[in-house]
C-alpha positions as a printed Julia matrix, in Angstrom:
206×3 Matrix{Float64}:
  -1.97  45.15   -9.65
  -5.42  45.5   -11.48
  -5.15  48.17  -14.15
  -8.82  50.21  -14.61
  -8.61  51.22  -18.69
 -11.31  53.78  -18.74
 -11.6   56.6   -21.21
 -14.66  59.19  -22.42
 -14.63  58.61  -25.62
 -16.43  55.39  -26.95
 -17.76  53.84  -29.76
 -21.55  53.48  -28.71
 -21.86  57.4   -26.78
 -18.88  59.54  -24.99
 -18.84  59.28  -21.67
 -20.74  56.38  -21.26
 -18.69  55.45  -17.6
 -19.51  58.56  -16.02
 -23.03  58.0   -16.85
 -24.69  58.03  -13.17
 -27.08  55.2   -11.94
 -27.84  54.04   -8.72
 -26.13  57.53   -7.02
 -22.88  56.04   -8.86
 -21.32  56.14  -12.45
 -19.99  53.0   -14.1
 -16.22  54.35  -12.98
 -16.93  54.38   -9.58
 -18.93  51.02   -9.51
 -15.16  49.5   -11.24
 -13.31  51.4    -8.94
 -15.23  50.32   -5.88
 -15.12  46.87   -6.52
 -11.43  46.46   -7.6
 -10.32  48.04   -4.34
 -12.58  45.23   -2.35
  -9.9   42.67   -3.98
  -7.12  42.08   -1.22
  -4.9   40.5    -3.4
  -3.67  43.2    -5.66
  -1.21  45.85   -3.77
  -2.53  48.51   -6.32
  -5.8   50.01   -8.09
  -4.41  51.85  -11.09
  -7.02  53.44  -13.4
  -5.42  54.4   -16.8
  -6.62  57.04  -18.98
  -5.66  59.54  -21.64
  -4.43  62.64  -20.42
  -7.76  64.62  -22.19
  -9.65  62.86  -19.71
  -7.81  64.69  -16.55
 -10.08  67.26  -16.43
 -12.89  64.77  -15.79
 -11.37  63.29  -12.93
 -10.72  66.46  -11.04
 -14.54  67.41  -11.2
 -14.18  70.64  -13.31
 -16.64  69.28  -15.82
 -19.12  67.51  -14.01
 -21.12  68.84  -11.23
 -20.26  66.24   -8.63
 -17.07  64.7    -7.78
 -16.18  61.78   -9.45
 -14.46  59.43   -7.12
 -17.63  58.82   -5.06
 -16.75  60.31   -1.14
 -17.32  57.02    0.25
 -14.41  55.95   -1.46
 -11.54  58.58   -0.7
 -13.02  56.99    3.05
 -10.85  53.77    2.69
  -7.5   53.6     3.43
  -7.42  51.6     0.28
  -7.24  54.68   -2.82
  -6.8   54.33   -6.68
  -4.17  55.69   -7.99
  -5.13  57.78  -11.51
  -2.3   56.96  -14.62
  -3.06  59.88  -16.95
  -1.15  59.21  -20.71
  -0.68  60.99  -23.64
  -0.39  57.04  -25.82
  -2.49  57.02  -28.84
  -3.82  53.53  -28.11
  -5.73  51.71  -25.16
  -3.0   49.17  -24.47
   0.12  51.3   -24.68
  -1.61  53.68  -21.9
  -1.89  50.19  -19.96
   1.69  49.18  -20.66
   2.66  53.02  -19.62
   0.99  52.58  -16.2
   2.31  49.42  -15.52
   6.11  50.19  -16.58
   5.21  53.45  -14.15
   4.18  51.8   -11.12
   6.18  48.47  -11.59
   3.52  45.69  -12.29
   4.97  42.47  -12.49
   1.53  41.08  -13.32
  -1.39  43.12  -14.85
  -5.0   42.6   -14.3
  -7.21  44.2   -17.08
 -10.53  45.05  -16.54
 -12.81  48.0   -18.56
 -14.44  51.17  -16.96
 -17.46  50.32  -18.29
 -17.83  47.09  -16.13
 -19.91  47.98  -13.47
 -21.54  44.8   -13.18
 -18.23  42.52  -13.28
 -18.11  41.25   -9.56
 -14.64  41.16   -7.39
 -14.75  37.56   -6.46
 -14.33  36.96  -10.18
 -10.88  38.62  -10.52
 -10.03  37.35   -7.5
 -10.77  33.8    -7.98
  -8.83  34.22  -11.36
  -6.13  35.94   -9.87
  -5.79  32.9    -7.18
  -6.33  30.14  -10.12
  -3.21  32.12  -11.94
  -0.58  32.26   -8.92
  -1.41  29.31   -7.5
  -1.52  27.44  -10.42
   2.03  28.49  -11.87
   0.66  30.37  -14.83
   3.37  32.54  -16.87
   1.41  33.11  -20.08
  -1.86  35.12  -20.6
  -5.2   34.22  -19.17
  -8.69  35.26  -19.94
 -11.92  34.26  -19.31
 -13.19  35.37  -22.96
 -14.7   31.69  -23.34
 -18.05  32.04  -21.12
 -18.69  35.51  -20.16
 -19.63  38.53  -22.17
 -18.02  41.36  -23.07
 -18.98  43.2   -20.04
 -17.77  40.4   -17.78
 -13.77  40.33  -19.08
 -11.28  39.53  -17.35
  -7.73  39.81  -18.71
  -4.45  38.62  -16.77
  -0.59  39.02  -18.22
   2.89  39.54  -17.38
   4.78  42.73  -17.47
   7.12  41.18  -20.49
   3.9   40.5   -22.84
   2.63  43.68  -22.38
   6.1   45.08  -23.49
   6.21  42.86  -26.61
   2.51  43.91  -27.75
   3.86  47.33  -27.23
   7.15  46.92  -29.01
   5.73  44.79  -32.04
   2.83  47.98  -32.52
   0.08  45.81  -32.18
  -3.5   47.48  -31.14
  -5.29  44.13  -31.42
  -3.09  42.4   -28.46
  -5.47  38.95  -28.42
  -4.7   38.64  -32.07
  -0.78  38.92  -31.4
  -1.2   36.45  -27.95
  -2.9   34.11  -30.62
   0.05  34.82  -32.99
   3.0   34.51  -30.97
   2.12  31.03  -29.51
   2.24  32.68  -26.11
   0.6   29.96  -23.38
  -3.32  31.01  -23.32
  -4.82  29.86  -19.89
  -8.84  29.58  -20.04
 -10.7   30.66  -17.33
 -14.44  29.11  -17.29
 -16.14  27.3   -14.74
 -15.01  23.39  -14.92
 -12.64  24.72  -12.46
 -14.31  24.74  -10.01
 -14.95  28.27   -8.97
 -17.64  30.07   -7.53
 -19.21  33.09   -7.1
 -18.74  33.5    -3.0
 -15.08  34.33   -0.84
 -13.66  32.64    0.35
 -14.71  29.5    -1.62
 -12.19  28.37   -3.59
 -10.89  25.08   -5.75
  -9.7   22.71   -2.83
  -5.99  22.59   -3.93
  -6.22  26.36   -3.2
  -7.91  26.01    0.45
  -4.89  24.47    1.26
  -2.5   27.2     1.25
  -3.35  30.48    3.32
  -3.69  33.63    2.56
  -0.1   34.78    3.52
   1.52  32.17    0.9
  -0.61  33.57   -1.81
   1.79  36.43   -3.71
  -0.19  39.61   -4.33
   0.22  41.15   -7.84
């Protein structure tokens, strides 16, 4: 599933992803685009439980999970945590709603496309990948994509580490690098050839 970590508070200005632009905020952009992604059987947005009142609308004017959305049949589920750091609410949500696999991507991503995750997500499956990936190596920070097992995200958790890349480094755990000698591209369903020949039915979700 692709795990949403969005929270108010931030270091530049608080609520920075329910700033609105373009009739949207940030959250909803993320949101939007993550549930476009038909390989991942859930949308989980985690967030600290001091956020909740946010979600429900009671201190904003308008709603904000944009209408258009509660439209799909497709819906995000909200993970609301009461974990002092970012990736122990992430770990919570995924122990919660059984993630095997984790995809990590920030609220405050609005302009980090679908085909990107998904073209990761594809590389990773199809590819045997059991380690971490990331594609840290070309894009910027609002760009990041972050893939890992269940049983990492545990061991971050267990060995109280809040800087998890530093402990992947660390540990030795396999890093796979996402970047673009591999042949990816930014249109679906255009994908590396050794991928084109499997379809979409033998690709696991996450």
């Amino acid at each position: 599933g692709i795990i949403i970590s969005a929270c108010s508070e931030d270091s530049t200005f608080n609520n920075k992803i329910f700033h609105r632009f373009g009739g949207k905020n940030s959250l909803e952009f993320v949101i939007g685009n993550a549930l476009k992604c038909e390989y991942a059987q859930r949308i989980i947005v985690s967030m600290p439980s001091s956020d909740k009142t946010y979600i429900m609308g009671s201190s904003f004017k308008d709603p904000v999970v944009d209408p258009a959305i509660s439209k799909l049949k497709r819906k995000p589920i909200f993970h609301f945590s009461d974990a002092k750091t970012e990736i122990e609410r992430i770990y919570n949500a995924a122990l919660e709603h059984g993630l095997d696999i984790a995809v990590l991507i920030s609220a405050d991503s609005p302009l980090l496309p679908t085909w990107l995750y998904s073209q990761m997500m594809l590389y990773y499956q199809s590819n045997g990948c059991n380690g971490y990936m990331h594609n840290k190596k070309i894009y910027p920070d609002g760009l990041i994509v972050e893939i890992m097992p269940f049983w990492l995200l545990a061991n971050i958790v267990i060995n109280n580490s809040n800087d998890h890349y530093k402990y992947i480094l660390e540990s030795g755990v396999k890093i796979n690098e996402y970047d673009d000698s591999l042949g990816l591209d930014n249109s679906l369903p255009s994908v590396p050839f050794s991928l084109r020949l499997r379809s979409k039915d033998q690709i696991p979700q996450f």
